[in-house]
mmCIF file of C-alpha atoms and ligand atoms in Angstrom:
data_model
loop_
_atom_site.group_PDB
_atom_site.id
_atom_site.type_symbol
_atom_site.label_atom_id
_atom_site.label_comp_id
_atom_site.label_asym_id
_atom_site.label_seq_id
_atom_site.Cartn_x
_atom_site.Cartn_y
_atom_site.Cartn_z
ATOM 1 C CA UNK A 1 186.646 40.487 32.266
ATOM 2 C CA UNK A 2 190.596 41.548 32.430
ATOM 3 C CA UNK A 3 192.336 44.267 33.975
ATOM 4 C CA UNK A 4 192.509 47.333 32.138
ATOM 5 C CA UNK A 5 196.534 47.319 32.178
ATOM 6 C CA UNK A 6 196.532 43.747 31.514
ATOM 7 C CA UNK A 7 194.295 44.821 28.463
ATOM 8 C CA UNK A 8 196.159 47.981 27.519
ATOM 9 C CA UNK A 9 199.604 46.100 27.552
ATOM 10 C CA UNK A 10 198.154 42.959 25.707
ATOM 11 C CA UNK A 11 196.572 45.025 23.133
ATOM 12 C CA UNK A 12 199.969 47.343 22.954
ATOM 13 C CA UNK A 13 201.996 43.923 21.871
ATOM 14 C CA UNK A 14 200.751 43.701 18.608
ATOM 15 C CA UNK A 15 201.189 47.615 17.282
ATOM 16 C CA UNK A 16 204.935 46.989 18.834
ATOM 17 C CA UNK A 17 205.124 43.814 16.831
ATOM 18 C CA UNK A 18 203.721 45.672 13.615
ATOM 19 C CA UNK A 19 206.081 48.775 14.494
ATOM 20 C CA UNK A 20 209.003 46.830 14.934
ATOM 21 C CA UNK A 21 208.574 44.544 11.869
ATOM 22 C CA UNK A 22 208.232 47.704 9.358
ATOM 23 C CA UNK A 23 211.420 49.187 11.045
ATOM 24 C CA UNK A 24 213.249 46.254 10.660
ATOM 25 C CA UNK A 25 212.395 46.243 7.212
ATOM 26 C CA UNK A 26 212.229 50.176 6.516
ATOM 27 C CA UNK A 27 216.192 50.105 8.282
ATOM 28 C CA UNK A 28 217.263 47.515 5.543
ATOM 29 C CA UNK A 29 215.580 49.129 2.749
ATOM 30 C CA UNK A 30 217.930 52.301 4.385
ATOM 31 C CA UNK A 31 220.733 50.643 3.893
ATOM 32 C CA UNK A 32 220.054 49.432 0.279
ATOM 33 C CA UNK A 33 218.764 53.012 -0.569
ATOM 34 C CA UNK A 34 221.881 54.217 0.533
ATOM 35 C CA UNK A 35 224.231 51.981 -1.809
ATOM 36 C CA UNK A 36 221.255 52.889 -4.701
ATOM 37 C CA UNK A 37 221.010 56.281 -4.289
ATOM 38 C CA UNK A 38 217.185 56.502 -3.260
ATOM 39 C CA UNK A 39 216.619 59.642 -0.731
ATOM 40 C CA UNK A 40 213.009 59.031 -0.623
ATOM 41 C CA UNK A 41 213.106 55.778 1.475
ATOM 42 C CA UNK A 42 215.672 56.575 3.809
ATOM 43 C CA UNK A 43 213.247 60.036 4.565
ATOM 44 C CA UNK A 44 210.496 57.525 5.560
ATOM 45 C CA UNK A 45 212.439 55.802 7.281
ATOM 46 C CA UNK A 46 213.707 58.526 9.673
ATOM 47 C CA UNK A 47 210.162 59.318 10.132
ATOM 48 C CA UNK A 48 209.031 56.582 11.082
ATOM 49 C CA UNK A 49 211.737 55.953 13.657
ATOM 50 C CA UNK A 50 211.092 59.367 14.764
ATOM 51 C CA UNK A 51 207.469 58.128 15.559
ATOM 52 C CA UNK A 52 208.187 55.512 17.406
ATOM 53 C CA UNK A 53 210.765 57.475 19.724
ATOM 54 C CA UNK A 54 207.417 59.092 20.282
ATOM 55 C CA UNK A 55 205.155 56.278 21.345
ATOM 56 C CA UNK A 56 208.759 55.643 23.805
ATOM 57 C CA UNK A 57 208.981 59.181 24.940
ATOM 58 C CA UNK A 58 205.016 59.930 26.088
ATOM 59 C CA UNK A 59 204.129 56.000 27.633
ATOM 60 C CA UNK A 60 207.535 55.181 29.457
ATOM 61 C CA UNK A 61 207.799 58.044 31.831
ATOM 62 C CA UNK A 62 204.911 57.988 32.651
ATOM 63 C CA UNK A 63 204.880 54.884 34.000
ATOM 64 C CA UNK A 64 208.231 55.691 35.618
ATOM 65 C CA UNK A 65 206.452 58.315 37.783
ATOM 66 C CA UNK A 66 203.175 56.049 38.822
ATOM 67 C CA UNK A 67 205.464 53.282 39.549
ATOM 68 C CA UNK A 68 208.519 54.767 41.931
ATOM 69 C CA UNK A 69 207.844 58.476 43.078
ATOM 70 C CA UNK A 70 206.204 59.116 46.448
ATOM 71 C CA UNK A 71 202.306 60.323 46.123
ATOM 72 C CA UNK A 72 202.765 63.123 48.348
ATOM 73 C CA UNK A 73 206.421 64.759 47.133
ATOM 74 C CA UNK A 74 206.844 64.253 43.630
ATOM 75 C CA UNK A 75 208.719 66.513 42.042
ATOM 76 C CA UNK A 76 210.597 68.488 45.215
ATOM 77 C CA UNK A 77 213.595 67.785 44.660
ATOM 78 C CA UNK A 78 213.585 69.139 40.979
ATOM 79 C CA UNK A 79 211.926 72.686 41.974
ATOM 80 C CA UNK A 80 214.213 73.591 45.170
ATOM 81 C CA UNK A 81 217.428 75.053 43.029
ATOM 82 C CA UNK A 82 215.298 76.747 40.910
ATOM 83 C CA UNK A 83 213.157 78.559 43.390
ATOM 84 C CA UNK A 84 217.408 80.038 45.361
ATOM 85 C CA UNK A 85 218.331 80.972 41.563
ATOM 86 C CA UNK A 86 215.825 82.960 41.378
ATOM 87 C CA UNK A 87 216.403 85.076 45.214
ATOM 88 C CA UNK A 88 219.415 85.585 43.893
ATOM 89 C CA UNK A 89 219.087 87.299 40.642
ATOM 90 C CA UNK A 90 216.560 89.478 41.983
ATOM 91 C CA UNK A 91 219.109 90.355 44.884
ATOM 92 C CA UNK A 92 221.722 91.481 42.299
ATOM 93 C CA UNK A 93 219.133 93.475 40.394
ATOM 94 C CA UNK A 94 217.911 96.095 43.474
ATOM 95 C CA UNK A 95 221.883 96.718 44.584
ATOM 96 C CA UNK A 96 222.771 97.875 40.756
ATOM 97 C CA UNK A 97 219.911 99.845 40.788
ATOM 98 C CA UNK A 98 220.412 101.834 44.066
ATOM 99 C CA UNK A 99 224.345 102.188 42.836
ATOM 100 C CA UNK A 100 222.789 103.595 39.390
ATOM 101 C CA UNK A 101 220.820 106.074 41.465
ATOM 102 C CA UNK A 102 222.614 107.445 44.110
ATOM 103 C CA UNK A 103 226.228 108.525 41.723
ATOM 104 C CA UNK A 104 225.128 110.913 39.648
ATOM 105 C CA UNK A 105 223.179 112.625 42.889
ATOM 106 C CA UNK A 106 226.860 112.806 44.848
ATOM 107 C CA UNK A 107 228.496 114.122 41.901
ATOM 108 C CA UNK A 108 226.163 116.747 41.510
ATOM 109 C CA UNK A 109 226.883 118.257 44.851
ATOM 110 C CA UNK A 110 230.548 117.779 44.562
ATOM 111 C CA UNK A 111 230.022 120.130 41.565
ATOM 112 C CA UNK A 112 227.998 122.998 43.308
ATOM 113 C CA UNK A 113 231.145 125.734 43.884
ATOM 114 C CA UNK A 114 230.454 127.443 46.911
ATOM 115 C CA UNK A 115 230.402 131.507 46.012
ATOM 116 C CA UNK A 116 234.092 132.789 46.058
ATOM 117 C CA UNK A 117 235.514 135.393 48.823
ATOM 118 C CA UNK A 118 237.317 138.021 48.180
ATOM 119 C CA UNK A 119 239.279 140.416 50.121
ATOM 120 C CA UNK A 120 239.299 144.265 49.230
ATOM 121 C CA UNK A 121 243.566 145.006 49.541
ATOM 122 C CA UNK A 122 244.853 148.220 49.191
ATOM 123 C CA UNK A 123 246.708 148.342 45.858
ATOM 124 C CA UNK A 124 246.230 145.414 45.338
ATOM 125 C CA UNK A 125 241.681 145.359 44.425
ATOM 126 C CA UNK A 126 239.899 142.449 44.768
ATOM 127 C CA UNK A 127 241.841 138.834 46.553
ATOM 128 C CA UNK A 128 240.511 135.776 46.526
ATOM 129 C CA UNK A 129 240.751 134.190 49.953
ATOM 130 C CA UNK A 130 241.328 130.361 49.655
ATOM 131 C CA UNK A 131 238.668 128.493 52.058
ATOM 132 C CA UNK A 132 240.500 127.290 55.096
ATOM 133 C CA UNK A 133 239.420 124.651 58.045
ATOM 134 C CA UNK A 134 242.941 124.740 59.881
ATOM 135 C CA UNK A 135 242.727 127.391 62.718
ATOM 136 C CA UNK A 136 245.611 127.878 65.476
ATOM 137 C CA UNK A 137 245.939 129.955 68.477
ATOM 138 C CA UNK A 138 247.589 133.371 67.776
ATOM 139 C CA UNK A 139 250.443 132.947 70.816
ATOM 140 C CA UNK A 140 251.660 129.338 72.035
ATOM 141 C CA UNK A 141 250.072 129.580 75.923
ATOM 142 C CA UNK A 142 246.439 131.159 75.133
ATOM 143 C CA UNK A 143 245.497 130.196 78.586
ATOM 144 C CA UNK A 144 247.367 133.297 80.009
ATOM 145 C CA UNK A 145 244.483 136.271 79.175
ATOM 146 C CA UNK A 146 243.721 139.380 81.527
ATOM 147 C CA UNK A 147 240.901 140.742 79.705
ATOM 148 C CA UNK A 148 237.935 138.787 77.894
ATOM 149 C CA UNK A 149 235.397 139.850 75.493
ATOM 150 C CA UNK A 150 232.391 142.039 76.225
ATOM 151 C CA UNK A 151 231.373 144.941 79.098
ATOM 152 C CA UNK A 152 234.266 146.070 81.291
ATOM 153 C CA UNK A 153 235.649 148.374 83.781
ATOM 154 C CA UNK A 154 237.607 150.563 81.583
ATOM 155 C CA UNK A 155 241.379 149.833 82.441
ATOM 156 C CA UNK A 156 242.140 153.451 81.485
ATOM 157 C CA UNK A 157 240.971 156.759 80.679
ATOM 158 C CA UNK A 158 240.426 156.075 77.460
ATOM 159 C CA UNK A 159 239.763 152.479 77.368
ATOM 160 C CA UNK A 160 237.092 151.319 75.710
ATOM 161 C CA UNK A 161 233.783 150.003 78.356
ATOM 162 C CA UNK A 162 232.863 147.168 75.766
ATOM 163 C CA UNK A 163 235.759 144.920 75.510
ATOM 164 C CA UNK A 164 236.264 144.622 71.404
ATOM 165 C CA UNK A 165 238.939 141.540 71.441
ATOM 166 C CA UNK A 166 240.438 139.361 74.101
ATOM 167 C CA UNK A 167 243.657 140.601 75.676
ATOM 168 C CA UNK A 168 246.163 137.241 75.260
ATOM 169 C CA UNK A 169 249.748 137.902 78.068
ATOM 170 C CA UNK A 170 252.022 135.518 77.219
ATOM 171 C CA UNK A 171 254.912 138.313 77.714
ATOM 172 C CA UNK A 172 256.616 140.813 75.979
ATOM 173 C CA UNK A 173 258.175 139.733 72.690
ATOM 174 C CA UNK A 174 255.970 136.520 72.112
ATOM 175 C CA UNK A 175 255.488 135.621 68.660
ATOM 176 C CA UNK A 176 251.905 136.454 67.174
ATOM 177 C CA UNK A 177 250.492 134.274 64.996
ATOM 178 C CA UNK A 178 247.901 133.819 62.285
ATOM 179 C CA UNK A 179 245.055 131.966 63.713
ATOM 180 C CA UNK A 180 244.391 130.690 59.978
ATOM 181 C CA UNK A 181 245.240 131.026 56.340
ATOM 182 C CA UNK A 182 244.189 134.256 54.683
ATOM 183 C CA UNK A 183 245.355 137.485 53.267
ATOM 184 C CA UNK A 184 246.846 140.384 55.279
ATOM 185 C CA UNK A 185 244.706 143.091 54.125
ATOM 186 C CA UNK A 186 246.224 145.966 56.551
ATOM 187 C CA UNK A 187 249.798 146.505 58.531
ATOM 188 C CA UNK A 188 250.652 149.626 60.212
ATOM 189 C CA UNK A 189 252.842 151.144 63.020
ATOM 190 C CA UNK A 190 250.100 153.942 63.371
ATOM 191 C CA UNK A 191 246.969 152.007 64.201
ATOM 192 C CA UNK A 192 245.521 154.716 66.840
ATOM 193 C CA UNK A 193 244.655 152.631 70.211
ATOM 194 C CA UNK A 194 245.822 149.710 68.102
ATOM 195 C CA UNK A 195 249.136 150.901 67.731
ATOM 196 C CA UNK A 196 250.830 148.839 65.792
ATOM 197 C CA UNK A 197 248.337 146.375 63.997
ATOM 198 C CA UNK A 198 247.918 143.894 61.473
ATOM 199 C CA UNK A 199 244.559 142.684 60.041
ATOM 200 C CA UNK A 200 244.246 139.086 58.005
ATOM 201 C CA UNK A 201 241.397 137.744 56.067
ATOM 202 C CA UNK A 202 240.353 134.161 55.904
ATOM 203 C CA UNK A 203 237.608 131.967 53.893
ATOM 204 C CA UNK A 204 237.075 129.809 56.790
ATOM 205 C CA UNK A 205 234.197 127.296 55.621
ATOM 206 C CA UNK A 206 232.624 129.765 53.211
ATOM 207 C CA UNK A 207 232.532 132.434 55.714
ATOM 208 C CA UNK A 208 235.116 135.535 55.481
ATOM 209 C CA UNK A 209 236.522 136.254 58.753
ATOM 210 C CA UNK A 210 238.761 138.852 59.841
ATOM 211 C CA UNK A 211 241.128 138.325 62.554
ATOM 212 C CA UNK A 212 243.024 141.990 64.276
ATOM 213 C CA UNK A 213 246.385 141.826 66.085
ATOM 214 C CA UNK A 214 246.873 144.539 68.025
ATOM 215 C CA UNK A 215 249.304 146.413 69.988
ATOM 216 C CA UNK A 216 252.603 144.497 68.621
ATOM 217 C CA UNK A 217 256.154 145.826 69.483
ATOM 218 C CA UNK A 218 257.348 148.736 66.606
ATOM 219 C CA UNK A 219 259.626 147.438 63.990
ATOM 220 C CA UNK A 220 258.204 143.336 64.427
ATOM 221 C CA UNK A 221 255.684 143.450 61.966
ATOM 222 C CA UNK A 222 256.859 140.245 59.549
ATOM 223 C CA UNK A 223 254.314 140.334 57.080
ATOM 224 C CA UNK A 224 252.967 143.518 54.225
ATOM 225 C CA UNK A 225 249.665 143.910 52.539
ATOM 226 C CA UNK A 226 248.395 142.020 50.173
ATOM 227 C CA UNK A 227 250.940 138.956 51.257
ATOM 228 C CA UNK A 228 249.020 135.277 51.575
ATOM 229 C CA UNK A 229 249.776 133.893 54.864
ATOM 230 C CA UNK A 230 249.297 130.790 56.440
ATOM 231 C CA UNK A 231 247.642 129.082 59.239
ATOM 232 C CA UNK A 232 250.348 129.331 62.532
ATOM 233 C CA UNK A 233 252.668 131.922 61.014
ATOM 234 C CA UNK A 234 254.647 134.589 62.517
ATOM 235 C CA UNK A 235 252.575 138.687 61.481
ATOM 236 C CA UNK A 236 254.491 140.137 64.648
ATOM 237 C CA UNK A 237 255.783 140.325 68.583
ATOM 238 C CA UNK A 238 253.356 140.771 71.552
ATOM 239 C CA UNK A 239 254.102 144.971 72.718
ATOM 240 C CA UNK A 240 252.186 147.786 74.259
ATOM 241 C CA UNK A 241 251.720 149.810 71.399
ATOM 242 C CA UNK A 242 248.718 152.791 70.801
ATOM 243 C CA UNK A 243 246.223 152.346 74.159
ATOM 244 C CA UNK A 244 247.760 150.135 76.352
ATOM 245 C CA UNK A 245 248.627 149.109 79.678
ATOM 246 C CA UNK A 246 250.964 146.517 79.526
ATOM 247 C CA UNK A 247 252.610 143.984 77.003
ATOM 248 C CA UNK A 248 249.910 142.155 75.700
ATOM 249 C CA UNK A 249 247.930 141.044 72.195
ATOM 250 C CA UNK A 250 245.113 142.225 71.451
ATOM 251 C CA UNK A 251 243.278 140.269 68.701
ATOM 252 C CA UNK A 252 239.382 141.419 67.531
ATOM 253 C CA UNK A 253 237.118 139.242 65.293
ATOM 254 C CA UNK A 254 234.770 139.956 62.828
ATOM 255 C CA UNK A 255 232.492 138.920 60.152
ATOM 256 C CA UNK A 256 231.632 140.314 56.689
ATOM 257 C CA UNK A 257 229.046 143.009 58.658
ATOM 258 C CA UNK A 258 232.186 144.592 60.631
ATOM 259 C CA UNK A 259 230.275 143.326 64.005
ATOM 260 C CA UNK A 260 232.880 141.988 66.848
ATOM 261 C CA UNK A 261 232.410 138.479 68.271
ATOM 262 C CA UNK A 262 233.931 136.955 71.203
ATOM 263 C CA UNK A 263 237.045 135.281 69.344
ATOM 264 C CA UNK A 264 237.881 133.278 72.641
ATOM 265 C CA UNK A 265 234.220 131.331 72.090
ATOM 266 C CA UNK A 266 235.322 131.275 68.590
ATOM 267 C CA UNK A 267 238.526 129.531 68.598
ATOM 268 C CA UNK A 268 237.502 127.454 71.457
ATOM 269 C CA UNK A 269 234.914 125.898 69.361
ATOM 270 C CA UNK A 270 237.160 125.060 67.104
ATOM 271 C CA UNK A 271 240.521 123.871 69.190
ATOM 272 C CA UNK A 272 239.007 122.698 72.264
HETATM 273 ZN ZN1 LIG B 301 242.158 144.428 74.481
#
């Protein structure tokens, strides 16, 4: 009894003797078909050879493999790219996605217009008040106050008991400033207790604001109704106009309801 690859090889040597012996002869038949003009035996020809690259093709690698690859890691060193191409790609695919999604979702809110604020100006109707996030102090050395917001003893007999404003004393003839941008929607010499008093509206962060200057020396007032006016400039100079004990500014801050809030708290917030 022999071997069975002893066998199979010994009984492969005579189909490679037959196969090579009807190429050999098939390939010069080619090449006479070729001078002769006969397409017939050159097509059996090609198939035939294309055969035998067959019988090549499925018996030598596989004896390649059995022969010279370790049993227990075949193929590892053919799978290991593959397997980081693939990590990749799928990388690449969730960061275009979560770009894809999140644009149109930013530009959306970009595009929601907050609702617009007007002013009401005498003469003038309805102004719309550009939104504002710069705010200043109305006199260069806010520190200097006498009278803050809220219950008080009245300073006089007709002082108010409940403080409307802050009372800023820098000194006679200080410059008054807007504490933001806005529009001045009032400026009079006759403002009552005010005396002589300008009012300015702001957008400040979608809110309208109104800030009051109060008291201001006769014949300072800079700025007339209806006039845009910027963050930091001049309405006016620090007086004792209308009910008043003293040089000083009075400035009062309110909201769209007319209700005063402590403007010191207010601008603090805001400057620090
Ligand atoms: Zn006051």
């Amino acid at each position: 009894m022999t071997l069975p690859s002893h066998g199979r090889r010994a009984a492969a040597s005579p189909l490679h003797a037959r196969l090579r012996t009807r190429l050999t002869r098939l390939t010069r038949s080619a090449g006479g078909a070729r001078r002769a003009g006969n397409r017939r035996s050159l097509l059996a020809a090609v198939g035939m050879t294309f055969a035998a690259g067959l019988f090549a093709a499925t018996s030598i690698p596989a004896l390649a493999l059995t022969a010279t690859a370790p049993a227990d890691h075949p193929v590892a060193s053919v799978y290991e790219p593959v397997v980081e191409d693939t990590i990749l790609a799928a990388a690449q695919t969730v960061d275009s996605h979560a770009a894809i999604e999140t644009v149109p979702d930013e530009s959306y809110v970009v595009e929601l217009a907050p609702p617009p604020i007007t002013s009401q100006v005498a003469g003038l109707g309805a102004v719309s008040l550009v939104k504002s996030t710069a705010v200043v102090w109305p006199v260069v050395d806010p520190s200097r106050t006498s009278s803050g917001f809220g219950p008080r003893e009245a300073p006089c007999a007709g002082c108010s008991t409940n403080h409307d404003g802050i009372d800023f004393t820098p000194g006679n003839g200080t410059p008054v400033m807007s504490i933001a941008d806005g529009v001045v929607v009032l400026a009079t010499e006759n403002g009552g207790g005010l005396g002589v008093n300008v009012e300015v509206q702001h957008n400040i962060d979608g809110q309208l604001i109104t800030s009051s200057y109060a008291h201001m020396q006769y014949g300072s007032i800079a700025v007339a109704v209806g006039q845009q006016v910027s963050a930091g400039q001049q309405l006016g100079l620090v007086g004792t106009t209308g009910q008043s004990t003293g040089p000083h500014l009075h400035l009062e801050m309110f909201g769209a309801d007319g209700v005063r809030f402590d403007g010191m708290a207010w601008l603090k917030s805001r400057l620090g």
